[in-house]
XYZ file of C-alpha atoms in Angstrom:
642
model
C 130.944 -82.892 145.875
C 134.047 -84.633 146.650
C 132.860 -85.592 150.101
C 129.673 -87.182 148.573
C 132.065 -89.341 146.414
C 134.142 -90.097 149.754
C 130.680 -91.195 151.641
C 129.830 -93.325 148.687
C 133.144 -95.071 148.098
C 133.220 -95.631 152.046
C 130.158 -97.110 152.449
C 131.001 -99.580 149.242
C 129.077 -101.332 146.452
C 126.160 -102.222 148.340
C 124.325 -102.778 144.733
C 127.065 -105.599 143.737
C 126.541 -107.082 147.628
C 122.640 -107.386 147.208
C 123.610 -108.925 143.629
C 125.656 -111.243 145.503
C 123.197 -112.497 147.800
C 120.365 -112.710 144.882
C 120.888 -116.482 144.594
C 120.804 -117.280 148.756
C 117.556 -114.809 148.632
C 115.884 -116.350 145.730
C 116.486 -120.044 147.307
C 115.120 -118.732 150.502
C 112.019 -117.240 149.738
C 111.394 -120.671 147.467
C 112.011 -122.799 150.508
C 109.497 -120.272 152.517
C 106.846 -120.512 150.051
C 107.152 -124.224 149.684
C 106.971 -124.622 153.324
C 103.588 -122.259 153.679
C 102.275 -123.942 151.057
C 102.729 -127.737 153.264
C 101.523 -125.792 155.963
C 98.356 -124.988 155.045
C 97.662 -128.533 153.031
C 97.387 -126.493 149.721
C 99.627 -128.524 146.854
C 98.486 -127.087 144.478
C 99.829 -124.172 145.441
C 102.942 -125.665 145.504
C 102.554 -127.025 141.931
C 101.535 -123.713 141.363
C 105.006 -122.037 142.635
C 107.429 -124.514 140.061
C 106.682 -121.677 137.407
C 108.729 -119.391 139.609
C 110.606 -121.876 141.167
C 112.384 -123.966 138.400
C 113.667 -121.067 136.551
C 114.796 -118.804 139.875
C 116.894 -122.286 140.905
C 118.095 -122.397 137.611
C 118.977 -118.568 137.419
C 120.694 -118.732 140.883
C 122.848 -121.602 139.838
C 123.962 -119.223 136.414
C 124.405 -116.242 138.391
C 126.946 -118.013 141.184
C 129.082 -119.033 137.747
C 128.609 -115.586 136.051
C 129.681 -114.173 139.642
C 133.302 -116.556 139.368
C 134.364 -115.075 136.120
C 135.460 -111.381 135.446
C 135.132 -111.460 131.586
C 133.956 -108.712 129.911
C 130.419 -108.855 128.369
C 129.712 -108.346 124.882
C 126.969 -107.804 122.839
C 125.652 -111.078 120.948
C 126.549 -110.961 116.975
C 124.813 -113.766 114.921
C 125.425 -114.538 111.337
C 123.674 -117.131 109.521
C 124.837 -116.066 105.946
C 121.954 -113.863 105.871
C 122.306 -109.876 105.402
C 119.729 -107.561 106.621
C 118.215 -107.351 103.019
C 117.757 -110.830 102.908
C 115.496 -111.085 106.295
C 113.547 -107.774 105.161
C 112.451 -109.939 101.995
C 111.425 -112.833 104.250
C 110.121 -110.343 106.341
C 107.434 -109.214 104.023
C 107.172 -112.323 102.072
C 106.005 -113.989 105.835
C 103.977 -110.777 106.696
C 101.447 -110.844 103.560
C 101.159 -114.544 103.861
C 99.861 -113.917 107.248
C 97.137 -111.433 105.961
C 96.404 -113.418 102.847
C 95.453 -116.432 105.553
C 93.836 -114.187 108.398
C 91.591 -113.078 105.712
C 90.877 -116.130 104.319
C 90.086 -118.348 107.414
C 87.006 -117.914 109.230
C 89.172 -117.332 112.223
C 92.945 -117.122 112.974
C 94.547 -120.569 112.898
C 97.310 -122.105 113.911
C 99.229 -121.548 110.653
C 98.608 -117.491 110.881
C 99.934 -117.892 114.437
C 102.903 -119.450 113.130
C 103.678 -117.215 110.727
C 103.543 -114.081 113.380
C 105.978 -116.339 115.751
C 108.166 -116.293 112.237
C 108.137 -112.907 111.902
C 109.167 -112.731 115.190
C 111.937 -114.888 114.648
C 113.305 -113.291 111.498
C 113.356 -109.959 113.537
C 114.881 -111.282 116.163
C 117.755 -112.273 113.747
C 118.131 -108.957 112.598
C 118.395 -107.359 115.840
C 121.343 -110.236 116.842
C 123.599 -109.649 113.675
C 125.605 -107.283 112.716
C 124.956 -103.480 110.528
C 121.270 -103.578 111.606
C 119.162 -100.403 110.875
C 117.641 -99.746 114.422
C 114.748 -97.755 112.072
C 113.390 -100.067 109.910
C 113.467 -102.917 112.735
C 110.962 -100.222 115.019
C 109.466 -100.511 111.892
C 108.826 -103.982 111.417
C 107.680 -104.468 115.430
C 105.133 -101.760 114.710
C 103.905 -103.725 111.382
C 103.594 -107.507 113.532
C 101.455 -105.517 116.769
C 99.146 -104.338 113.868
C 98.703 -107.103 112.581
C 98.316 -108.860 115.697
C 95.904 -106.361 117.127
C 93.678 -105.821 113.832
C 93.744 -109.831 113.297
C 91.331 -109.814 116.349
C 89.529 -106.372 116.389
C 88.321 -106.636 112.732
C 88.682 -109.990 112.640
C 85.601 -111.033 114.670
C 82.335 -109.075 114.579
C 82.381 -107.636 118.076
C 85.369 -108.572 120.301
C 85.144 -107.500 123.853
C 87.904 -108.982 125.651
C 87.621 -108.177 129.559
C 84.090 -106.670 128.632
C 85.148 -103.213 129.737
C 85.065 -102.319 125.967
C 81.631 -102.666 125.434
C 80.698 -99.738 128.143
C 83.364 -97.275 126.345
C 81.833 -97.904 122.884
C 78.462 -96.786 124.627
C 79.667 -94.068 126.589
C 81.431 -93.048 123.443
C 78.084 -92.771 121.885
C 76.604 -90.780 124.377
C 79.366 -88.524 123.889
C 79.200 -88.378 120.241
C 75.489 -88.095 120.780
C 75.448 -85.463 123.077
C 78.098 -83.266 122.670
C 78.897 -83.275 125.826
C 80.939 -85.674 128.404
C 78.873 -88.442 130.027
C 76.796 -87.664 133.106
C 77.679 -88.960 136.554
C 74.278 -90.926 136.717
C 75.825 -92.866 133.830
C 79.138 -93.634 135.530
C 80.432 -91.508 138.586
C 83.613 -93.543 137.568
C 83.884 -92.181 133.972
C 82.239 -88.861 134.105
C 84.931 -87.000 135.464
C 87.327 -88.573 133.267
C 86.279 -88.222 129.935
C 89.003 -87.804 127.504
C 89.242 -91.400 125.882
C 85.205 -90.900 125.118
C 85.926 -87.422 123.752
C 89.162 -88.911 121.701
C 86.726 -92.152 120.260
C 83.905 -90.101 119.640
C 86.083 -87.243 117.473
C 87.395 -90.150 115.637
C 83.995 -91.501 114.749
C 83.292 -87.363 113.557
C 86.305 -86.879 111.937
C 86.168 -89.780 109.380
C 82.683 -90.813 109.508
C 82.469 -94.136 110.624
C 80.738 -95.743 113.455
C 82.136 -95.744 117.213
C 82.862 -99.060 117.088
C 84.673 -99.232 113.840
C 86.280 -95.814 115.286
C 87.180 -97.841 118.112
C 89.000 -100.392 116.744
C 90.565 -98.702 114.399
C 91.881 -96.011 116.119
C 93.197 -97.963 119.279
C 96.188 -100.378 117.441
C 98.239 -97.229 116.248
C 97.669 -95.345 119.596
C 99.024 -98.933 121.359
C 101.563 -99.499 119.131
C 103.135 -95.824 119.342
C 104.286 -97.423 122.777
C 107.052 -99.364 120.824
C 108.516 -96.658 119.709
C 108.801 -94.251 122.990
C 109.950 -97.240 125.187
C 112.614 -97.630 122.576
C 113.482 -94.091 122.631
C 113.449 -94.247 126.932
C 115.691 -96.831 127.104
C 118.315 -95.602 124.152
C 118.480 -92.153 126.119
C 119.373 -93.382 129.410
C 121.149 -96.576 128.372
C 122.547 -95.533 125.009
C 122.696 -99.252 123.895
C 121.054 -99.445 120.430
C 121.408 -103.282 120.474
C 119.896 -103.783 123.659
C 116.913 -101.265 123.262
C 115.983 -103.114 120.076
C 116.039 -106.587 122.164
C 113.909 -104.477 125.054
C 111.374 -103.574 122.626
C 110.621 -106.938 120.608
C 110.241 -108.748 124.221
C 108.248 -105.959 125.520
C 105.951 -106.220 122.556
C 105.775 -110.062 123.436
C 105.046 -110.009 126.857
C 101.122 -111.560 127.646
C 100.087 -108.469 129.181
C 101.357 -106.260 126.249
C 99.965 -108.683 123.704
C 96.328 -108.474 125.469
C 96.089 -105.186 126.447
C 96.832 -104.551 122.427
C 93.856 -105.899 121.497
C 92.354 -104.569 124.753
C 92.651 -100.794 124.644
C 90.519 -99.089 127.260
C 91.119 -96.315 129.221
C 93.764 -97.724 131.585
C 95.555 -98.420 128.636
C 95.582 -95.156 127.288
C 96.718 -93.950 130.774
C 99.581 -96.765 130.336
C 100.747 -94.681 126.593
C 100.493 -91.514 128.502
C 103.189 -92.892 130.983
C 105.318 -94.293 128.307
C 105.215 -91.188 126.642
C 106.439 -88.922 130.251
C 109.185 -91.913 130.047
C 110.763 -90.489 127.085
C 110.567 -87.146 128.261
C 111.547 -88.018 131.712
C 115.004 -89.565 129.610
C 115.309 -85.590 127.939
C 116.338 -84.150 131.508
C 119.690 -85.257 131.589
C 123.064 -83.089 130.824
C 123.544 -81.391 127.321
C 119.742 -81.049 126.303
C 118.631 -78.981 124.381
C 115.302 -77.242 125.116
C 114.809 -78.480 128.413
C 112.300 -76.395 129.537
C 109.670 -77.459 126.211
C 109.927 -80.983 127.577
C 109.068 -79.879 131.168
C 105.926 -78.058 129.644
C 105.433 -81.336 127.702
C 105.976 -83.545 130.745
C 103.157 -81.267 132.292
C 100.968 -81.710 129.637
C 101.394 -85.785 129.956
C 100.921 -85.780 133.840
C 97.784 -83.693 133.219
C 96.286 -86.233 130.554
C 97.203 -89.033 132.599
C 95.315 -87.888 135.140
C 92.053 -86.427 132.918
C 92.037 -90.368 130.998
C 91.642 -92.375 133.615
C 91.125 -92.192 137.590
C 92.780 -95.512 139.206
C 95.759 -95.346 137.004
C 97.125 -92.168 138.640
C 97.691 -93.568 141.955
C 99.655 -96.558 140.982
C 101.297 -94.577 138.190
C 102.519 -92.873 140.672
C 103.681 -95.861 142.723
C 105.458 -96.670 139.540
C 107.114 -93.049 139.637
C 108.205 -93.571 143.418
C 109.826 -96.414 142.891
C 112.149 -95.265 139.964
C 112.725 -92.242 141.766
C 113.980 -94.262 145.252
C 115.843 -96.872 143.185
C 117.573 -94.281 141.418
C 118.752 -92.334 144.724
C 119.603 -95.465 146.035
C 121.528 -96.269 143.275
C 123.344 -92.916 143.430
C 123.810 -92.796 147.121
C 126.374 -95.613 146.645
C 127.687 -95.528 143.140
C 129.238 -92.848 141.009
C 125.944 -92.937 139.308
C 126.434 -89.596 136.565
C 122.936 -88.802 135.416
C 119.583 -88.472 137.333
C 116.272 -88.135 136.030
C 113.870 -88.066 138.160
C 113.280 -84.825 140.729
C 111.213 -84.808 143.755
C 109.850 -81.922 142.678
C 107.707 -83.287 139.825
C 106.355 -86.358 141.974
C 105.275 -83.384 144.601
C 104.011 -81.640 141.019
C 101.747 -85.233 140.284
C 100.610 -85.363 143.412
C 99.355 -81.928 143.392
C 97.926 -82.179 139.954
C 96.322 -86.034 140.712
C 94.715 -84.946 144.817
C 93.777 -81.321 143.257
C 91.706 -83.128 140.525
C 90.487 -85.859 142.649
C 89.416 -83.324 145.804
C 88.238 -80.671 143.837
C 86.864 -81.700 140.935
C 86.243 -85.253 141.151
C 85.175 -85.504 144.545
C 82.247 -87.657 144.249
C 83.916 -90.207 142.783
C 86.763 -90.012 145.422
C 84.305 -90.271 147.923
C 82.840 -93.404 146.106
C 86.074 -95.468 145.749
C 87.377 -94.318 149.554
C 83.400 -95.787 151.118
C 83.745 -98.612 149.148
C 87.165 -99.207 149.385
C 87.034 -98.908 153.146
C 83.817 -100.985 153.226
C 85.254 -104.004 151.616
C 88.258 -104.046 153.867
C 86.294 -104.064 157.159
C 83.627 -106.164 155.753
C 85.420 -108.620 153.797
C 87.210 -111.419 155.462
C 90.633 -112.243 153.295
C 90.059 -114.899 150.762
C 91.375 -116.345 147.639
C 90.579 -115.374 144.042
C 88.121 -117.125 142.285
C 90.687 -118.442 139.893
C 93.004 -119.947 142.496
C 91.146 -123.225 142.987
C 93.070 -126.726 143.664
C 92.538 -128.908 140.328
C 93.632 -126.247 137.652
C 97.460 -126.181 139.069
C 98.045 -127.840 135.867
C 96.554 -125.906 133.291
C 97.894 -122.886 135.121
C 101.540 -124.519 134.400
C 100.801 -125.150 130.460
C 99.326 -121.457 130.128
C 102.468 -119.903 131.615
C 105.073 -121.693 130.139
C 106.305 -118.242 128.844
C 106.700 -117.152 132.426
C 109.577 -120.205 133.156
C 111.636 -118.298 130.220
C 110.739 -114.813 131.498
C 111.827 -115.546 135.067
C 114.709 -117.007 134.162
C 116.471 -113.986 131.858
C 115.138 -111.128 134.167
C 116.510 -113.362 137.381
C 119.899 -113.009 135.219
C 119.420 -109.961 133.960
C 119.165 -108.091 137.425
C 121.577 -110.014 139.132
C 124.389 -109.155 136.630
C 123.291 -105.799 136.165
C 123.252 -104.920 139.777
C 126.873 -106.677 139.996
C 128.620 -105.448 137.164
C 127.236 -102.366 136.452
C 126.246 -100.672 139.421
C 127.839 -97.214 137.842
C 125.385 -97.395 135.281
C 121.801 -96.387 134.823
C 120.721 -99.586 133.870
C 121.245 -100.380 137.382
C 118.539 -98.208 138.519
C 116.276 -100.052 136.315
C 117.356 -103.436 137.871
C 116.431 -102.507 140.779
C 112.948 -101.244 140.274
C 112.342 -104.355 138.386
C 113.224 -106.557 141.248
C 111.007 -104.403 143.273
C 108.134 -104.702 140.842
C 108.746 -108.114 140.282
C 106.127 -109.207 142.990
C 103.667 -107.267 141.080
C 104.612 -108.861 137.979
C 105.575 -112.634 138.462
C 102.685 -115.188 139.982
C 103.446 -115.193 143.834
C 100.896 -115.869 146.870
C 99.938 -112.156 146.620
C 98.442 -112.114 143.714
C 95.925 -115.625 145.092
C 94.291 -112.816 147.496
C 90.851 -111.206 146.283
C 91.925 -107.818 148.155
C 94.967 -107.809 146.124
C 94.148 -108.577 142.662
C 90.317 -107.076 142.853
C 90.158 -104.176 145.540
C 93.637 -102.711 145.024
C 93.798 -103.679 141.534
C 97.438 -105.208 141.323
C 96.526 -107.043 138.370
C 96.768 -103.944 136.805
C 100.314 -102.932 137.503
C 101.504 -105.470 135.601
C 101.158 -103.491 132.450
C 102.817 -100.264 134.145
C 105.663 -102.277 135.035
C 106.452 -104.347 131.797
C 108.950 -102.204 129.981
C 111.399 -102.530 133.092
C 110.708 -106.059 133.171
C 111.277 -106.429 129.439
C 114.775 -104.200 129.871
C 116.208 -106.548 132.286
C 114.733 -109.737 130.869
C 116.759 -108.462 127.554
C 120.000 -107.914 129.607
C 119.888 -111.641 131.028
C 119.672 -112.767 127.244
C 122.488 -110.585 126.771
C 124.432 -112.232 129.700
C 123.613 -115.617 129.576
C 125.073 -115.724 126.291
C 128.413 -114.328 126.858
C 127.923 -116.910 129.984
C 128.132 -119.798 127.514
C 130.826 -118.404 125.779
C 133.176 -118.597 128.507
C 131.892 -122.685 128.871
C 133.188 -122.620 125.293
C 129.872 -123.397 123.926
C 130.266 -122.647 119.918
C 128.774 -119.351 118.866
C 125.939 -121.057 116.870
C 124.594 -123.305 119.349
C 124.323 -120.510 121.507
C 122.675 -118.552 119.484
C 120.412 -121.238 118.671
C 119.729 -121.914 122.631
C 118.692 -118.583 123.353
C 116.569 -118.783 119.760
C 114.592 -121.713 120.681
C 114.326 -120.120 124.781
C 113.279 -117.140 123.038
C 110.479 -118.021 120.685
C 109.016 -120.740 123.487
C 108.679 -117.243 125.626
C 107.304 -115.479 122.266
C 104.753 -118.566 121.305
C 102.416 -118.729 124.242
C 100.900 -115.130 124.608
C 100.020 -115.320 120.733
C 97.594 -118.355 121.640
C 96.822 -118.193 124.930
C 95.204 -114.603 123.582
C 93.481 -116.758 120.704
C 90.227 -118.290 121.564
C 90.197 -120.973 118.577
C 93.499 -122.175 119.726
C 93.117 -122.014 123.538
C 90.073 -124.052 124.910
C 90.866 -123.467 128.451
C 89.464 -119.734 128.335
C 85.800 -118.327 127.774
C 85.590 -116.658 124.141
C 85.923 -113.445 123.853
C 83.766 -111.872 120.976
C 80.525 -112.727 119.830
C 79.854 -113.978 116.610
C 77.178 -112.024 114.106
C 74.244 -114.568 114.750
C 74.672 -114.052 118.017
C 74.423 -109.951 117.763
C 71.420 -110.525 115.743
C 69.846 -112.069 118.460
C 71.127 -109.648 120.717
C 69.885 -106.757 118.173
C 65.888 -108.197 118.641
C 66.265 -106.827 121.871
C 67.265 -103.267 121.332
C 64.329 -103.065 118.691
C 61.582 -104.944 120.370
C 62.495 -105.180 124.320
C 60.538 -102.456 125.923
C 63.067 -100.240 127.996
C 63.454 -100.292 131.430
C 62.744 -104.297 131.215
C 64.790 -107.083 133.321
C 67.110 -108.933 131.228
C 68.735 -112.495 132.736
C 71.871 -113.525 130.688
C 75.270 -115.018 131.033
C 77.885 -112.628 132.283
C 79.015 -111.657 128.444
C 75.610 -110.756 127.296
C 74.638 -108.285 130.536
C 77.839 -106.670 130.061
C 76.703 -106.208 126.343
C 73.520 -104.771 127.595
C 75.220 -101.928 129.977
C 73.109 -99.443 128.838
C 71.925 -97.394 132.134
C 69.250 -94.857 132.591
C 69.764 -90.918 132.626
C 68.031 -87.710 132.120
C 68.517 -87.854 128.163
C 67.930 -90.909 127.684
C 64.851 -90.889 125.976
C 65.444 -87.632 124.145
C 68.795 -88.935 122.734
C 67.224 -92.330 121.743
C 69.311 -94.396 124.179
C 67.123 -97.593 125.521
C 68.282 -98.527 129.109
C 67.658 -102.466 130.468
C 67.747 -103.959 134.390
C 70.280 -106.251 133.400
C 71.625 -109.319 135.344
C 73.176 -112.607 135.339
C 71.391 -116.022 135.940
C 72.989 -116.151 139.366
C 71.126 -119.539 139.900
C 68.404 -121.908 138.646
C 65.776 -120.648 140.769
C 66.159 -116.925 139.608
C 64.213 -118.449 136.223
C 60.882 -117.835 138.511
C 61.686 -113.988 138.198
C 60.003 -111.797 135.310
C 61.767 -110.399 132.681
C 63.766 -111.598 129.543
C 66.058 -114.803 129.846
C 68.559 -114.560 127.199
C 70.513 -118.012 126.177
C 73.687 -117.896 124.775
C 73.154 -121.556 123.003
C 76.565 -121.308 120.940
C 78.586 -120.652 123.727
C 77.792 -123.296 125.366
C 78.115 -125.830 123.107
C 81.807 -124.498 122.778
C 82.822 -124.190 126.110
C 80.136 -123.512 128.601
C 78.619 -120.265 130.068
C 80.065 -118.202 132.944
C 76.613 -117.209 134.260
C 77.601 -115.541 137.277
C 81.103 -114.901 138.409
C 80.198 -113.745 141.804
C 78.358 -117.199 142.626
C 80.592 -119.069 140.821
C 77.892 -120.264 138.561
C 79.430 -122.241 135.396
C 77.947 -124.333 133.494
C 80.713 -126.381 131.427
C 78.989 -127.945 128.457
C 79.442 -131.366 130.112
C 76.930 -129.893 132.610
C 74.020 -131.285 130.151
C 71.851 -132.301 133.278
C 71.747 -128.353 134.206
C 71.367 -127.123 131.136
C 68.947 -129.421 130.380
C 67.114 -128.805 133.537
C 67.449 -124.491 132.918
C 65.834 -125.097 129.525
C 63.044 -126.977 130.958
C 62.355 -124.247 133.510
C 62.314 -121.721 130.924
C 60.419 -123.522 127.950
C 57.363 -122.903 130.255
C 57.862 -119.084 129.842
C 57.198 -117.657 125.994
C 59.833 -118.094 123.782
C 59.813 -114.990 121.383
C 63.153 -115.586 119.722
C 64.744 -119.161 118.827
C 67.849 -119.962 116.850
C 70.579 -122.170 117.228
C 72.374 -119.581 118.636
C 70.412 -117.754 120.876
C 66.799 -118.111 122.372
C 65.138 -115.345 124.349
C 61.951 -116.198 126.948
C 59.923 -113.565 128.195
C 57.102 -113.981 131.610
């Protein structure tokens, strides 16, 4: 033992070195990117890189001051003459007037918006003065994501988000149906993992509602349960009340968080799963008590994870590696005293996630490696859809919470890694660093083979406690950083206020469709499902439907060997992937609403968007189709049948 501490103190801090060099490595790669971006004539990639840019400039310039002084940090303590009773009154005073004006409004404004980003702010206080109870502030988090989550999911009549929701609410029903999981004809991709369907479809049993009011209603308190375990990981292995508090309220602000909320699918329920093998993960340490339970538990969790959802075990895993290497690296050169994580249980979750996939699930392995494999040698590298020149600008004014994100986790790694290298919260700077690129816009994440085929987009989710632990420490540190300027208490407090709630603001309405016009809509409204309902009681099965994108996803409903018997109809349906496809037979189904809103995304494959300044096209696709039969007009939707 001795001559492991010998090795380590020979070999010296290498943590505080690579601290040391953050600010030369973040102005580097900057300077790279700009000059790639030059290279290829592509500005707007450039203008796209300021969101990372600005704040990583600014960051390096804090951290080479932070790095000069030798003052010990403290935690921040705020007083505004306000106790803890006092904000719990506004508290709940705020939190009622936000239900008493979600419920009245036809949709959620801009003043139920602002009175979430209050609650926020009131919580925020709490958590920043002094004799706080840790409990009841859990509490109140818990209380605003509810809110949050329910003032979209029973808000509208059928919200759909990414669209994915709408095929779990009918496999759900085929499950409940049934009585059985879903058959691989259905969804090779689902069948073998069936335990969200089982869980939705239970629900729907056990109190007698409907699977989509199941839906809904179940998924907020399974979501939200995710404040209170990454609280309980990061009090275990940090054992900072203070700063686990401040973790958890930016966690439960972060985009992703706030859209996967109202978004809960099976990757998401994979994403609680992990969260959950966190905490337990935190239980193996020194002094325990009843270690081996929480093994058996941790079992338990690695099993779900894999049984809920397929692509989620491979990159939770990936997740899992990198802890596990940051933490030995970590502990190779520091006097690091605890370790969690064992090399024995990532061999354990790669037994349990290639014996399931091999085994058991082998036709869907055998899908995803052909197609996988097929798209790589096919498939020339190209650009997502997204990343065209001409939106640069809107890109900047959706992200604005990104410049404040960057900048605190920038800090909040670099001081970490410096300062408190013989602590575990180094391990988690480190990982977040490393998971950074999976997190934070970079070039990576403009490639289709990156963000679609390997699915990075999804990591970000995985990742967003560690980058919401070291985005809290760089609060943390930039204040006691303007103490030493002698900046006066208050107006640092207020500084990192105002940074904070401009991070806080812009997930709550870039996620709201009534105050966001630069995104598609993501429910549809109940004259629009009664259009939508003519079909499923008067469309024969079997027939071709042509929609926009959100309406075929509505109609997902496939074919299988119980369909009939079970009372299931099953459509052909596709997306008007240009005018001429209008000379094809089948159903046309126009979404007349939506595109007097914002426009319809017809086909996202083709690129096919009509904006509703596109009158000429529209006009010219209503033409085509007036010459068909129309068997269902309202100002919402028309259906035409040949």
């Amino acid at each position: 033992m001795k001559t492991n501490q010998f090795k380590r103190l020979q070999v010296g801090n290498i943590p505080s070195k690579l601290a040391l060099s953050l600010p030369f490595l973040l102005a580097t790669v900057i300077l790279i990117g700009f000059l790639i971006a030059g290279i290829i004539g592509r500005l707007d990639l450039a203008i796209r890189g300021l969101i990372i840019a600005v704040p990583s400039i600014a960051s390096a310039i804090i951290l080479c001051n932070i790095y000069k002084n030798k003052n010990k940090f403290e935690n921040i303590n705020v007083s505004l003459g306000l106790t803890q009773k006092q904000l719990a009154y506004l508290f709940f005073i705020v939190y009622f007037s936000s239900l008493t004006v979600v419920f009245i409004s036809s949709t959620r404004t801009w003043l139920y918006l602002s009175l979430i980003s209050l609650l926020y702010l009131t919580i925020l206080l709490q958590i920043f003065s002094t004799g706080f109870n840790s409990r009841f502030i859990l509490l109140q988090i818990i209380l605003c994501m509810l809110n949050l989550i329910y003032s979209v999911t029973f808000k509208y009549p059928l919200y759909f988000g990414g669209t994915d929701i709408l095929a779990h609410i009918f496999m759900s029903q085929v499950t409940y149906i049934s009585g059985h999981i879903i058959p691989e004809e259905l969804s090779i991709g689902y069948a073998n993992f069936p335990l969200f369907h089982i869980l939705i479809s239970q629900t729907s049993y056990l109190l007698g509602l409907d699977i989509k009011t199941s839906y809904f209603l179940i998924s907020a308190p399974i979501f939200a349960l995710s404040v209170f375990f990454v609280y309980l990981f990061f009090l275990g292995t940090i054992e900072n009340v203070k700063l686990s508090l401040l973790t958890v309220i930016l966690y439960s602000n972060l985009s992703v968080v706030v859209y996967y909320g109202m978004y809960v699918i099976t990757r998401t329920v994979a994403f609680i799963g992990f969260v959950m093998l966190l905490y337990i993960i935190s239980k193996n340490k020194s002094g325990t008590k009843n270690k081996i339970a929480f093994k058996y538990i941790g079992i338990l969790l690695t099993t779900f994870i894999v049984l809920v959802h397929q692509v989620s075990s491979p990159q939770i895993l990936f997740v899992i590696l990198i802890l596990l290497l940051s933490e030995k690296f970590i502990w190779h050169f520091t006097n690091l005293k605890e370790k969690y994580w064992s090399s024995t249980y990532v061999l354990l979750f790669v037994v349990i996630f290639l014996g399931y996939w091999i085994y058991l699930a082998y036709s869907f392995t055998n899908m995803v490696l052909t197609t996988t494999f097929d798209s790589f040698i096919s498939d020339s590298i190209q650009m997502e859809r997204s990343v065209v020149s001409g939106n640069e600008w809107i890109f900047l004014y959706s992200n604005t919470d990104v410049l404040v994100l960057t900048f605190f986790v920038l800090i909040g790694i670099g001081v970490t890694l410096w300062r408190y290298s013989n602590n575990y919260s180094s391990v988690f700077a480190l990982a977040a660093l490393l998971f950074l690129p999976l997190y934070l816009p970079n070039p990576l994440q403009t490639l289709w083979q990156a963000m679609t085929l390997l699915q990075f987009n999804r990591f970000m989710l995985l990742t967003s406690p560690f980058v919401a632990f070291s985005m809290a420490s760089g609060v943390f540190f930039f204040y006691n950083f303007l103490k030493t300027k002698q900046v006066k208490s208050l107006y640092s407090s207020l500084l990192i206020v105002i940074l904070l709630m401009i991070f806080i603001i812009p997930p709550l309405a870039y996620n709201n469709p009534e105050v966001s016009s630069n995104t598609d809509r993501k429910y549809f409204t109940s004259e629009e499902l009664d259009g939508l309902s003519y079909v499923l009681k008067y469309v024969p099965n079997n027939s071709s439907l042509y929609s926009d994108y959100y309406i075929k996803r509505y109609f997902c409903q496939k074919e299988f060997n119980d369909s009939d018997k079970l009372g299931f109809p099953f459509y052909n349906a596709q997306t008007i992937r240009s005018i001429d496809i209008v000379n094809s037979n089948g159903y046309f189904i126009l979404n007349n609403e939506a595109f007097s809103e914002r426009g319809l995304n017809l086909d996202p494959s083709s690129r096919f968007y009509l904006t509703k300044d596109d009158l000429s096209e529209w006009k010219k696709l209503n033409l085509e189709l007036s010459k068909k039969n129309k068997i269902y007009s309202s100002t919402y939707i028309s259906i035409f049948y040949t």
